[in-house]
PDB file of C-alpha atoms in Angstrom:
ATOM      1  CA  MET A   4       5.761  -4.824 -39.875  1.00 40.00           C
ATOM      2  CA  SER A   5       6.660  -6.764 -36.512  1.00 41.00           C
ATOM      3  CA  PHE A   6       7.818  -3.602 -34.897  1.00 39.00           C
ATOM      4  CA  LEU A   7       4.509  -1.434 -35.579  1.00 41.00           C
ATOM      5  CA  TRP A   8       2.966  -3.460 -32.879  1.00 41.00           C
ATOM      6  CA  ILE A   9       5.387  -3.295 -30.168  1.00 37.00           C
ATOM      7  CA  VAL A  10       5.328   0.692 -29.869  1.00 37.00           C
ATOM      8  CA  PRO A  11       1.600   0.789 -28.914  1.00 41.00           C
ATOM      9  CA  LEU A  12       2.797  -1.774 -26.033  1.00 38.00           C
ATOM     10  CA  LEU A  13       5.458   0.460 -25.030  1.00 36.00           C
ATOM     11  CA  VAL A  14       3.206   3.261 -24.738  1.00 35.00           C
ATOM     12  CA  CYS A  15       0.895   1.322 -22.649  1.00 40.00           C
ATOM     13  CA  LEU A  16       3.907  -0.363 -20.718  1.00 35.00           C
ATOM     14  CA  PHE A  17       4.749   3.954 -19.890  1.00 33.00           C
ATOM     15  CA  PHE A  18       1.549   4.523 -18.375  1.00 34.00           C
ATOM     16  CA  LEU A  19       1.360   1.117 -16.574  1.00 35.00           C
ATOM     17  CA  VAL A  20       4.818   1.947 -14.462  1.00 33.00           C
ATOM     18  CA  PRO A  21       3.812   3.419 -11.116  1.00 35.00           C
ATOM     19  CA  ASN A  22       5.175   6.692  -9.964  1.00 38.00           C
ATOM     20  CA  SER A  23       8.669   6.831  -8.747  1.00 40.00           C
ATOM     21  CA  TYR A  24       7.966   9.236  -6.109  1.00 60.00           C
ATOM     22  CA  ALA A  25      10.412  12.154  -7.758  1.00 79.00           C
ATOM     23  CA  GLU A  26       9.980  15.071  -9.182  1.00 90.00           C
ATOM     24  CA  THR A  27      11.684  17.023 -11.843  1.00 93.00           C
ATOM     25  CA  ILE A  28      12.752  20.905 -12.785  1.00 93.00           C
ATOM     26  CA  THR A  29      13.292  21.248 -16.131  1.00 93.00           C
ATOM     27  CA  GLN A  30      15.271  24.802 -16.884  1.00 91.00           C
ATOM     28  CA  ASN A  31      16.441  26.249 -20.448  1.00 92.00           C
ATOM     29  CA  LEU A  32      19.054  28.586 -19.914  1.00 89.00           C
ATOM     30  CA  GLU A  33      21.067  30.920 -22.212  1.00 88.00           C
ATOM     31  CA  GLY A  34      23.264  29.301 -24.989  1.00 89.00           C
ATOM     32  CA  GLY A  35      21.141  26.258 -25.408  1.00 92.00           C
ATOM     33  CA  MET A  36      21.606  25.038 -22.165  1.00 94.00           C
ATOM     34  CA  ASP A  37      19.397  22.507 -20.478  1.00 95.00           C
ATOM     35  CA  ILE A  38      19.076  21.231 -16.591  1.00 95.00           C
ATOM     36  CA  ASP A  39      17.039  18.561 -15.500  1.00 95.00           C
ATOM     37  CA  ILE A  40      17.154  17.998 -11.884  1.00 94.00           C
ATOM     38  CA  THR A  41      15.500  15.467  -9.933  1.00 95.00           C
ATOM     39  CA  TYR A  42      14.671  15.206  -6.497  1.00 93.00           C
ATOM     40  CA  PRO A  43      12.146  13.279  -4.325  1.00 89.00           C
ATOM     41  CA  ASP A  44       8.856  15.130  -3.746  1.00 81.00           C
ATOM     42  CA  GLU A  45       8.685  13.532   0.245  1.00 82.00           C
ATOM     43  CA  ILE A  46      11.499  12.838   2.217  1.00 86.00           C
ATOM     44  CA  LEU A  47      11.727  11.770   5.962  1.00 87.00           C
ATOM     45  CA  ALA A  48      13.786  13.534   8.895  1.00 83.00           C
ATOM     46  CA  GLY A  49      16.940  11.360   9.800  1.00 81.00           C
ATOM     47  CA  ARG A  50      17.487   9.927   6.750  1.00 84.00           C
ATOM     48  CA  GLU A  51      19.782  10.112   3.094  1.00 85.00           C
ATOM     49  CA  TYR A  52      18.157  11.319  -0.067  1.00 87.00           C
ATOM     50  CA  SER A  53      20.019  12.252  -3.105  1.00 89.00           C
ATOM     51  CA  ILE A  54      19.229  15.250  -6.014  1.00 92.00           C
ATOM     52  CA  SER A  55      20.508  13.962  -9.461  1.00 93.00           C
ATOM     53  CA  VAL A  56      21.260  16.581 -12.252  1.00 95.00           C
ATOM     54  CA  LEU A  57      21.796  15.919 -15.951  1.00 96.00           C
ATOM     55  CA  ILE A  58      23.154  19.005 -17.813  1.00 96.00           C
ATOM     56  CA  LYS A  59      23.121  18.993 -21.761  1.00 96.00           C
ATOM     57  CA  ASN A  60      25.006  21.693 -23.883  1.00 95.00           C
ATOM     58  CA  ASN A  61      22.235  21.845 -27.067  1.00 94.00           C
ATOM     59  CA  GLY A  62      24.139  24.775 -28.424  1.00 91.00           C
ATOM     60  CA  TRP A  63      26.860  25.285 -30.920  1.00 90.00           C
ATOM     61  CA  GLU A  64      29.332  27.278 -28.551  1.00 92.00           C
ATOM     62  CA  ASP A  65      31.091  25.783 -25.776  1.00 94.00           C
ATOM     63  CA  LYS A  66      30.338  26.576 -21.976  1.00 94.00           C
ATOM     64  CA  GLN A  67      33.075  26.619 -19.010  1.00 95.00           C
ATOM     65  CA  ASP A  68      33.687  27.245 -15.522  1.00 96.00           C
ATOM     66  CA  ILE A  69      30.301  25.647 -15.197  1.00 95.00           C
ATOM     67  CA  SER A  70      28.960  25.520 -11.114  1.00 94.00           C
ATOM     68  CA  LEU A  71      26.074  24.412  -9.488  1.00 93.00           C
ATOM     69  CA  ILE A  72      25.953  25.349  -5.773  1.00 92.00           C
ATOM     70  CA  PHE A  73      23.145  23.876  -3.347  1.00 90.00           C
ATOM     71  CA  SER A  74      22.311  25.375  -0.055  1.00 87.00           C
ATOM     72  CA  SER A  75      19.332  25.599   2.747  1.00 83.00           C
ATOM     73  CA  LYS A  76      18.494  28.585   4.757  1.00 80.00           C
ATOM     74  CA  ASP A  77      16.659  26.881   7.761  1.00 72.00           C
ATOM     75  CA  LYS A  78      19.648  24.040   7.722  1.00 72.00           C
ATOM     76  CA  ALA A  79      16.648  21.352   7.295  1.00 69.00           C
ATOM     77  CA  LEU A  80      18.022  20.131   4.307  1.00 72.00           C
ATOM     78  CA  ALA A  81      21.993  19.565   4.775  1.00 69.00           C
ATOM     79  CA  ALA A  82      24.119  18.656   1.879  1.00 62.00           C
ATOM     80  CA  GLY A  83      26.396  15.532   2.097  1.00 60.00           C
ATOM     81  CA  VAL A  84      30.285  15.390   1.464  1.00 56.00           C
ATOM     82  CA  SER A  85      29.868  18.090  -1.082  1.00 71.00           C
ATOM     83  CA  ASP A  86      27.546  20.848  -1.781  1.00 85.00           C
ATOM     84  CA  ASN A  87      28.586  21.717  -4.931  1.00 89.00           C
ATOM     85  CA  ILE A  88      28.968  20.319  -8.851  1.00 92.00           C
ATOM     86  CA  ILE A  89      31.962  21.907 -10.889  1.00 94.00           C
ATOM     87  CA  ILE A  90      31.837  21.254 -14.745  1.00 95.00           C
ATOM     88  CA  GLU A  91      35.639  22.973 -15.980  1.00 95.00           C
ATOM     89  CA  LYS A  92      34.261  22.482 -19.810  1.00 94.00           C
ATOM     90  CA  LEU A  93      31.242  21.226 -21.901  1.00 94.00           C
ATOM     91  CA  SER A  94      31.569  21.215 -25.665  1.00 94.00           C
ATOM     92  CA  GLN A  95      29.001  21.266 -28.096  1.00 90.00           C
ATOM     93  CA  GLY A  96      26.325  18.431 -27.909  1.00 91.00           C
ATOM     94  CA  GLY A  97      28.006  17.717 -24.715  1.00 94.00           C
ATOM     95  CA  THR A  98      26.240  16.227 -21.208  1.00 95.00           C
ATOM     96  CA  TYR A  99      26.981  16.067 -17.624  1.00 95.00           C
ATOM     97  CA  GLY A 100      25.313  14.118 -14.708  1.00 94.00           C
ATOM     98  CA  GLY A 101      25.904  14.310 -10.980  1.00 92.00           C
ATOM     99  CA  ASN A 102      24.230  13.653  -7.870  1.00 91.00           C
ATOM    100  CA  ILE A 103      24.327  15.888  -4.555  1.00 89.00           C
ATOM    101  CA  ASP A 104      23.578  13.749  -1.451  1.00 87.00           C
ATOM    102  CA  LEU A 105      21.119  14.824   1.439  1.00 83.00           C
ATOM    103  CA  LEU A 106      21.507  14.244   4.992  1.00 82.00           C
ATOM    104  CA  ILE A 107      17.905  15.014   6.873  1.00 83.00           C
ATOM    105  CA  PRO A 108      18.741  16.366  10.552  1.00 82.00           C
ATOM    106  CA  THR A 109      16.272  14.196  13.115  1.00 80.00           C
ATOM    107  CA  ASN A 110      15.103  17.498  14.487  1.00 82.00           C
ATOM    108  CA  SER A 111      13.900  19.003  11.069  1.00 83.00           C
ATOM    109  CA  ASN A 112      10.241  20.684  11.227  1.00 85.00           C
ATOM    110  CA  PRO A 113       7.723  18.744   9.189  1.00 87.00           C
ATOM    111  CA  GLY A 114       6.539  20.765   6.157  1.00 88.00           C
ATOM    112  CA  THR A 115       7.797  22.415   3.055  1.00 89.00           C
ATOM    113  CA  HIS A 116      11.515  23.301   2.773  1.00 88.00           C
ATOM    114  CA  PHE A 117      13.569  24.601  -0.178  1.00 89.00           C
ATOM    115  CA  ILE A 118      16.963  24.039  -1.662  1.00 88.00           C
ATOM    116  CA  ASN A 119      18.438  26.792  -3.231  1.00 90.00           C
ATOM    117  CA  LEU A 120      20.644  26.212  -5.990  1.00 92.00           C
ATOM    118  CA  LYS A 121      22.856  29.060  -7.523  1.00 93.00           C
ATOM    119  CA  TYR A 122      24.058  28.334 -11.268  1.00 95.00           C
ATOM    120  CA  SER A 123      26.646  29.879 -13.187  1.00 95.00           C
ATOM    121  CA  GLN A 124      28.485  29.373 -16.635  1.00 95.00           C
ATOM    122  CA  VAL A 125      30.582  31.146 -19.024  1.00 95.00           C
ATOM    123  CA  LEU A 126      29.609  30.884 -22.724  1.00 94.00           C
ATOM    124  CA  VAL A 127      33.008  30.556 -24.781  1.00 93.00           C
ATOM    125  CA  ALA A 128      31.993  32.996 -28.055  1.00 92.00           C
ATOM    126  CA  ASN A 129      32.640  31.389 -31.768  1.00 90.00           C
ATOM    127  CA  ASN A 130      34.639  28.405 -29.004  1.00 90.00           C
ATOM    128  CA  LYS A 131      37.541  31.069 -28.669  1.00 90.00           C
ATOM    129  CA  THR A 132      36.125  34.063 -26.541  1.00 93.00           C
ATOM    130  CA  PRO A 133      34.652  33.780 -23.037  1.00 93.00           C
ATOM    131  CA  GLN A 134      31.969  36.035 -22.574  1.00 94.00           C
ATOM    132  CA  PRO A 135      30.913  37.237 -18.664  1.00 94.00           C
ATOM    133  CA  ALA A 136      29.159  34.621 -16.616  1.00 94.00           C
ATOM    134  CA  ILE A 137      25.670  34.273 -16.294  1.00 93.00           C
ATOM    135  CA  TYR A 138      23.681  33.344 -13.199  1.00 94.00           C
ATOM    136  CA  HIS A 139      20.728  31.765 -12.100  1.00 93.00           C
ATOM    137  CA  ASP A 140      18.659  31.209  -8.864  1.00 93.00           C
ATOM    138  CA  ILE A 141      16.499  28.036  -8.832  1.00 92.00           C
ATOM    139  CA  ALA A 142      14.456  27.085  -5.746  1.00 91.00           C
ATOM    140  CA  ILE A 143      14.021  22.964  -5.258  1.00 91.00           C
ATOM    141  CA  PRO A 144      10.842  22.517  -3.189  1.00 90.00           C
ATOM    142  CA  ILE A 145      11.141  19.273  -0.969  1.00 88.00           C
ATOM    143  CA  THR A 146       8.270  18.055   1.509  1.00 89.00           C
ATOM    144  CA  ILE A 147       9.766  16.698   4.992  1.00 87.00           C
ATOM    145  CA  LYS A 148       7.285  14.223   6.635  1.00 84.00           C
ATOM    146  CA  GLU A 149       7.251  12.986  10.202  1.00 76.00           C
ATOM    147  CA  ASP A 150       8.083   9.219  11.176  1.00 77.00           C
ATOM    148  CA  PRO A 151       7.038   6.532   8.399  1.00 84.00           C
ATOM    149  CA  VAL A 152       3.523   5.316   8.934  1.00 87.00           C
ATOM    150  CA  VAL A 153       2.403   1.942   8.845  1.00 93.00           C
ATOM    151  CA  THR A 154      -1.422   1.445   9.177  1.00 94.00           C
ATOM    152  CA  ILE A 155      -3.679  -1.302  10.726  1.00 96.00           C
ATOM    153  CA  HIS A 156      -6.896  -1.949   9.069  1.00 96.00           C
ATOM    154  CA  THR A 157      -9.169  -4.920  10.517  1.00 94.00           C
ATOM    155  CA  LYS A 158     -12.478  -5.952   9.111  1.00 93.00           C
ATOM    156  CA  VAL A 159     -14.564  -8.242  11.720  1.00 89.00           C
ATOM    157  CA  PRO A 160     -18.164  -8.551  11.738  1.00 86.00           C
ATOM    158  CA  GLU A 161     -19.833  -6.348  14.485  1.00 83.00           C
ATOM    159  CA  SER A 162     -21.626  -8.638  16.168  1.00 81.00           C
ATOM    160  CA  ILE A 163     -20.717 -12.307  16.992  1.00 81.00           C
ATOM    161  CA  PHE A 164     -23.060 -15.146  18.791  1.00 79.00           C
ATOM    162  CA  ALA A 165     -22.260 -18.715  20.170  1.00 78.00           C
ATOM    163  CA  ASN A 166     -20.868 -21.930  18.366  1.00 74.00           C
ATOM    164  CA  ALA A 167     -20.321 -20.595  15.058  1.00 79.00           C
ATOM    165  CA  GLU A 168     -17.392 -19.258  12.461  1.00 82.00           C
ATOM    166  CA  PHE A 169     -17.117 -15.743  11.692  1.00 86.00           C
ATOM    167  CA  PRO A 170     -13.856 -14.106   9.568  1.00 88.00           C
ATOM    168  CA  ILE A 171     -11.337 -11.666  10.631  1.00 91.00           C
ATOM    169  CA  THR A 172      -9.060  -9.833   7.909  1.00 93.00           C
ATOM    170  CA  VAL A 173      -5.877  -7.727   8.852  1.00 95.00           C
ATOM    171  CA  GLU A 174      -4.530  -5.366   6.319  1.00 96.00           C
ATOM    172  CA  VAL A 175      -0.970  -3.714   6.985  1.00 96.00           C
ATOM    173  CA  LEU A 176       0.109  -0.872   4.910  1.00 96.00           C
ATOM    174  CA  SER A 177       3.434   1.072   4.721  1.00 94.00           C
ATOM    175  CA  LYS A 178       2.925   4.293   3.377  1.00 87.00           C
ATOM    176  CA  ASN A 179       6.758   5.903   3.159  1.00 83.00           C
ATOM    177  CA  ILE A 180       9.201   3.325   3.409  1.00 89.00           C
ATOM    178  CA  ASP A 181       9.719  -0.901   2.510  1.00 92.00           C
ATOM    179  CA  ILE A 182       9.936  -2.516   5.424  1.00 95.00           C
ATOM    180  CA  THR A 183      11.368  -6.061   6.634  1.00 95.00           C
ATOM    181  CA  ASP A 184      11.099  -8.989   9.267  1.00 96.00           C
ATOM    182  CA  VAL A 185       7.452  -8.347   9.193  1.00 96.00           C
ATOM    183  CA  ASN A 186       5.577  -9.950  11.740  1.00 96.00           C
ATOM    184  CA  ILE A 187       1.329  -9.672  12.115  1.00 96.00           C
ATOM    185  CA  LYS A 188      -0.013 -10.764  14.845  1.00 95.00           C
ATOM    186  CA  ILE A 189      -3.609 -11.656  16.305  1.00 94.00           C
ATOM    187  CA  ILE A 190      -4.190 -11.632  20.118  1.00 92.00           C
ATOM    188  CA  ALA A 191      -7.547 -13.030  20.704  1.00 88.00           C
ATOM    189  CA  PRO A 192      -9.595 -12.830  24.376  1.00 86.00           C
ATOM    190  CA  LYS A 193     -10.091 -16.009  26.217  1.00 82.00           C
ATOM    191  CA  ASP A 194     -12.222 -19.020  25.194  1.00 79.00           C
ATOM    192  CA  ILE A 195     -11.817 -17.668  21.330  1.00 84.00           C
ATOM    193  CA  GLU A 196     -10.379 -20.078  19.273  1.00 86.00           C
ATOM    194  CA  PHE A 197      -9.302 -19.549  15.523  1.00 87.00           C
ATOM    195  CA  ARG A 198      -9.105 -21.631  12.232  1.00 84.00           C
ATOM    196  CA  GLY A 199      -6.026 -20.545  10.322  1.00 82.00           C
ATOM    197  CA  GLU A 200      -2.432 -18.990  11.779  1.00 86.00           C
ATOM    198  CA  THR A 201      -3.031 -16.652  13.879  1.00 88.00           C
ATOM    199  CA  SER A 202       0.934 -15.438  13.263  1.00 92.00           C
ATOM    200  CA  HIS A 203       2.106 -14.316  10.135  1.00 94.00           C
ATOM    201  CA  THR A 204       5.390 -13.392   8.813  1.00 95.00           C
ATOM    202  CA  PHE A 205       6.538 -11.862   6.268  1.00 96.00           C
ATOM    203  CA  SER A 206      10.351 -10.925   4.683  1.00 96.00           C
ATOM    204  CA  LYS A 207       9.690  -7.553   3.239  1.00 95.00           C
ATOM    205  CA  ILE A 208       6.428  -5.617   2.554  1.00 95.00           C
ATOM    206  CA  GLU A 209       6.917  -2.682  -0.046  1.00 94.00           C
ATOM    207  CA  LYS A 210       5.737   0.678   0.556  1.00 89.00           C
ATOM    208  CA  ASN A 211       2.217   1.240  -0.769  1.00 91.00           C
ATOM    209  CA  THR A 212       1.557  -2.185  -1.046  1.00 93.00           C
ATOM    210  CA  PRO A 213      -0.565  -3.698   1.166  1.00 95.00           C
ATOM    211  CA  ILE A 214      -0.804  -6.984   2.638  1.00 94.00           C
ATOM    212  CA  GLU A 215      -3.830  -8.458   3.952  1.00 94.00           C
ATOM    213  CA  ILE A 216      -4.239 -11.865   6.093  1.00 93.00           C
ATOM    214  CA  THR A 217      -7.524 -13.754   7.004  1.00 91.00           C
ATOM    215  CA  SER A 218      -8.692 -16.002  10.017  1.00 89.00           C
ATOM    216  CA  ARG A 219     -11.746 -17.371  11.453  1.00 89.00           C
ATOM    217  CA  ILE A 220     -12.852 -16.773  15.286  1.00 88.00           C
ATOM    218  CA  ILE A 221     -14.773 -20.012  16.782  1.00 86.00           C
ATOM    219  CA  THR A 222     -16.794 -18.487  19.378  1.00 83.00           C
ATOM    220  CA  PRO A 223     -17.413 -20.609  22.167  1.00 79.00           C
ATOM    221  CA  ASN A 224     -20.318 -23.428  22.275  1.00 74.00           C
ATOM    222  CA  GLU A 225     -21.659 -21.620  25.678  1.00 74.00           C
ATOM    223  CA  LYS A 226     -24.959 -19.415  24.915  1.00 72.00           C
ATOM    224  CA  ALA A 227     -24.261 -15.653  25.473  1.00 69.00           C
ATOM    225  CA  ASN A 228     -26.894 -14.019  28.014  1.00 72.00           C
ATOM    226  CA  SER A 229     -26.127 -10.635  27.332  1.00 74.00           C
ATOM    227  CA  GLU A 230     -24.193  -9.001  25.009  1.00 80.00           C
ATOM    228  CA  TYR A 231     -20.209  -7.777  26.224  1.00 81.00           C
ATOM    229  CA  LYS A 232     -17.473  -6.668  24.287  1.00 88.00           C
ATOM    230  CA  LEU A 233     -14.370  -9.083  23.294  1.00 88.00           C
ATOM    231  CA  PRO A 234     -11.258  -7.146  22.380  1.00 92.00           C
ATOM    232  CA  PHE A 235      -8.793  -8.379  19.982  1.00 93.00           C
ATOM    233  CA  GLU A 236      -5.201  -7.010  19.658  1.00 95.00           C
ATOM    234  CA  ILE A 237      -3.406  -6.898  16.474  1.00 95.00           C
ATOM    235  CA  ILE A 238       0.259  -6.377  17.214  1.00 96.00           C
ATOM    236  CA  VAL A 239       2.657  -5.421  13.680  1.00 96.00           C
ATOM    237  CA  SER A 240       6.494  -5.772  14.290  1.00 96.00           C
ATOM    238  CA  TYR A 241       8.829  -4.728  11.777  1.00 96.00           C
ATOM    239  CA  THR A 242      12.358  -3.220  11.132  1.00 94.00           C
ATOM    240  CA  ASP A 243      12.243   0.245   9.265  1.00 91.00           C
ATOM    241  CA  ASP A 244      14.644   1.172   6.555  1.00 87.00           C
ATOM    242  CA  THR A 245      17.284   2.697   9.174  1.00 83.00           C
ATOM    243  CA  GLY A 246      17.381  -0.839  10.810  1.00 87.00           C
ATOM    244  CA  ASN A 247      15.693   0.205  14.117  1.00 88.00           C
ATOM    245  CA  LYS A 248      12.863  -2.314  15.217  1.00 93.00           C
ATOM    246  CA  LYS A 249       9.468  -0.836  15.499  1.00 93.00           C
ATOM    247  CA  GLU A 250       5.791  -1.590  16.769  1.00 94.00           C
ATOM    248  CA  ASP A 251       2.583  -0.604  16.026  1.00 94.00           C
ATOM    249  CA  SER A 252      -0.549  -2.156  17.645  1.00 95.00           C
ATOM    250  CA  GLN A 253      -4.520  -1.630  16.787  1.00 95.00           C
ATOM    251  CA  THR A 254      -7.338  -2.961  19.373  1.00 94.00           C
ATOM    252  CA  VAL A 255     -10.921  -3.554  17.851  1.00 93.00           C
ATOM    253  CA  SER A 256     -14.163  -5.006  20.001  1.00 91.00           C
ATOM    254  CA  VAL A 257     -16.755  -7.049  18.996  1.00 89.00           C
ATOM    255  CA  VAL A 258     -20.224  -7.293  20.437  1.00 88.00           C
ATOM    256  CA  LEU A 259     -21.027 -10.966  21.953  1.00 85.00           C
ATOM    257  CA  ARG A 260     -24.797 -11.549  21.652  1.00 82.00           C
ATOM    258  CA  PRO A 261     -27.102 -13.844  22.185  1.00 78.00           C
ATOM    259  CA  ARG A 262     -28.170 -15.847  19.258  1.00 67.00           C
ATOM    260  CA  THR A 263     -31.632 -14.973  17.910  1.00 64.00           C
ATOM    261  CA  PHE A 264     -34.284 -17.579  16.793  1.00 51.00           C
ATOM    262  CA  MET A 265     -32.997 -17.986  13.274  1.00 61.00           C
ATOM    263  CA  GLU A 266     -28.987 -17.038  12.640  1.00 62.00           C
ATOM    264  CA  LEU A 267     -27.691 -17.449   8.754  1.00 58.00           C
ATOM    265  CA  THR A 268     -23.448 -17.990   9.302  1.00 61.00           C
ATOM    266  CA  VAL A 269     -21.161 -16.812   6.797  1.00 57.00           C
ATOM    267  CA  ASP A 270     -20.940 -20.084   5.101  1.00 56.00           C
ATOM    268  CA  GLY A 271     -24.294 -20.515   4.498  1.00 55.00           C
ATOM    269  CA  GLY A 272     -25.742 -22.505   7.288  1.00 61.00           C
ATOM    270  CA  ILE A 273     -28.601 -21.818   9.303  1.00 65.00           C
ATOM    271  CA  TRP A 274     -29.703 -21.675  12.887  1.00 57.00           C
ATOM    272  CA  ILE A 275     -33.326 -22.398  14.006  1.00 63.00           C
ATOM    273  CA  GLY A 276     -33.380 -21.914  17.223  1.00 55.00           C
ATOM    274  CA  ASP A 277     -31.455 -24.378  19.162  1.00 57.00           C
ATOM    275  CA  PHE A 278     -30.984 -26.782  16.099  1.00 55.00           C
ATOM    276  CA  PHE A 279     -28.336 -25.739  13.099  1.00 59.00           C
ATOM    277  CA  ILE A 280     -28.302 -26.867   9.411  1.00 61.00           C
ATOM    278  CA  ALA A 281     -25.182 -26.636   7.642  1.00 56.00           C
ATOM    279  CA  PRO A 282     -24.975 -25.676   3.959  1.00 57.00           C
ATOM    280  CA  TYR A 283     -23.948 -29.168   2.823  1.00 55.00           C
ATOM    281  CA  VAL A 284     -26.893 -31.067   4.689  1.00 48.00           C
ATOM    282  CA  SER A 285     -29.185 -33.194   2.500  1.00 46.00           C
ATOM    283  CA  LEU A 286     -32.462 -34.394   3.395  1.00 41.00           C
ATOM    284  CA  GLY A 287     -30.483 -37.908   4.455  1.00 42.00           C
ATOM    285  CA  THR A 288     -28.135 -36.366   6.434  1.00 41.00           C
ATOM    286  CA  ILE A 289     -30.005 -33.373   8.718  1.00 42.00           C
ATOM    287  CA  ILE A 290     -28.530 -33.204  11.852  1.00 42.00           C
ATOM    288  CA  GLY A 291     -30.316 -32.096  14.625  1.00 44.00           C
ATOM    289  CA  ILE A 292     -33.645 -31.192  13.138  1.00 46.00           C
ATOM    290  CA  PRO A 293     -36.990 -32.167  14.874  1.00 46.00           C
ATOM    291  CA  ALA A 294     -39.390 -34.701  14.310  1.00 42.00           C
ATOM    292  CA  GLY A 295     -41.828 -32.145  12.671  1.00 46.00           C
ATOM    293  CA  ALA A 296     -39.629 -30.285  10.571  1.00 49.00           C
ATOM    294  CA  ILE A 297     -38.412 -33.734   8.840  1.00 44.00           C
ATOM    295  CA  ILE A 298     -42.284 -34.975   8.149  1.00 45.00           C
ATOM    296  CA  SER A 299     -42.380 -31.185   6.521  1.00 52.00           C
ATOM    297  CA  LEU A 300     -39.394 -32.056   4.062  1.00 49.00           C
ATOM    298  CA  ILE A 301     -40.519 -35.430   3.598  1.00 48.00           C
ATOM    299  CA  ILE A 302     -43.897 -34.763   2.646  1.00 52.00           C
ATOM    300  CA  ARG A 303     -42.522 -31.628   0.567  1.00 55.00           C
ATOM    301  CA  LYS A 304     -40.231 -33.815  -1.226  1.00 52.00           C
ATOM    302  CA  LYS A 305     -43.388 -36.591  -2.245  1.00 54.00           C
ATOM    303  CA  GLN A 306     -45.362 -33.834  -3.518  1.00 59.00           C
ATOM    304  CA  ASN A 307     -42.564 -32.633  -5.630  1.00 59.00           C
ATOM    305  CA  SER A 308     -42.256 -36.121  -6.760  1.00 57.00           C
ATOM    306  CA  THR A 309     -45.845 -36.035  -7.699  1.00 57.00           C
ATOM    307  CA  LYS A 310     -45.539 -33.100  -9.471  1.00 55.00           C
ATOM    308  CA  LYS A 311     -43.149 -34.201 -12.108  1.00 54.00           C
ATOM    309  CA  THR A 312     -44.913 -37.411 -12.154  1.00 57.00           C
ATOM    310  CA  GLN A 313     -47.853 -36.054 -13.414  1.00 58.00           C
ATOM    311  CA  LYS A 314     -45.868 -33.305 -15.821  1.00 56.00           C
ATOM    312  CA  ARG A 315     -44.349 -36.620 -17.475  1.00 58.00           C
ATOM    313  CA  LYS A 316     -47.664 -38.175 -17.866  1.00 55.00           C
ATOM    314  CA  ASN A 317     -48.783 -35.193 -19.778  1.00 56.00           C
ATOM    315  CA  SER A 318     -46.254 -34.490 -21.531  1.00 57.00           C
ATOM    316  CA  ARG A 319     -46.819 -38.374 -23.092  1.00 57.00           C
ATOM    317  CA  LEU A 320     -50.685 -37.323 -24.133  1.00 55.00           C
TER     318      LEU A 320
END
């Protein structure tokens, strides 16, 4: 009975496993011969890939002189050490697996290209008499993409004001390849400070796995008399899958503007004119509030206390 709960678990895990970025072509040929061809759906110029082939003889007769010859008319997809697979004999119920390496020229044009596979086999009738060879042509589509894409997405407020803190978040995503020795650096204009690190290092970022870092901008104490833009530069340096060092950058601008009469801060504080009330302030720890405001708070507190006392008296009656 304990096995029954494992079955739905395995089914669930099957659907949770991420795509392997590969495609498979299945061919059912004469004599019960099944061929599975697994290949990358997208590749990058200047790199090496492989095509995997699995052949199964599900018929009741032997096959011999099996050959698979790969070719590319436009030479955009070149074979590696060998461009063919030769099998002398495959008995009933037998299987064979092999790989063909692809060397993608650096000058290959982006777009969809085709690898042509010419397949041939000889069926041995009653496992004694070889028959005439049969041939099949199979086209394998593969898309060549340009250089790897590393994207930088920066989230900052549209505008900021003096003597306050604001968040800045940087997300880095490598879409095509794993990258290593990654450094993310935020370069701020002068007079801007940070709470938190402005340089982050990662030994590896896997493809299609976004990495996010967050810091806080500390603006200068001096008031801004007019609006002007502050540029923040984000530089991402890394090593790609071929060992080459690369660098990508992005510049975002934030408007520094005069503070209005009432401003809410991201941590829940509030500016009222030139006075700031921190989010953690109580009546006994008020900072920079005019005397009139303090008196108003005391009166309000006394009124609330009177109401509570009156309620207690009424409840007793």
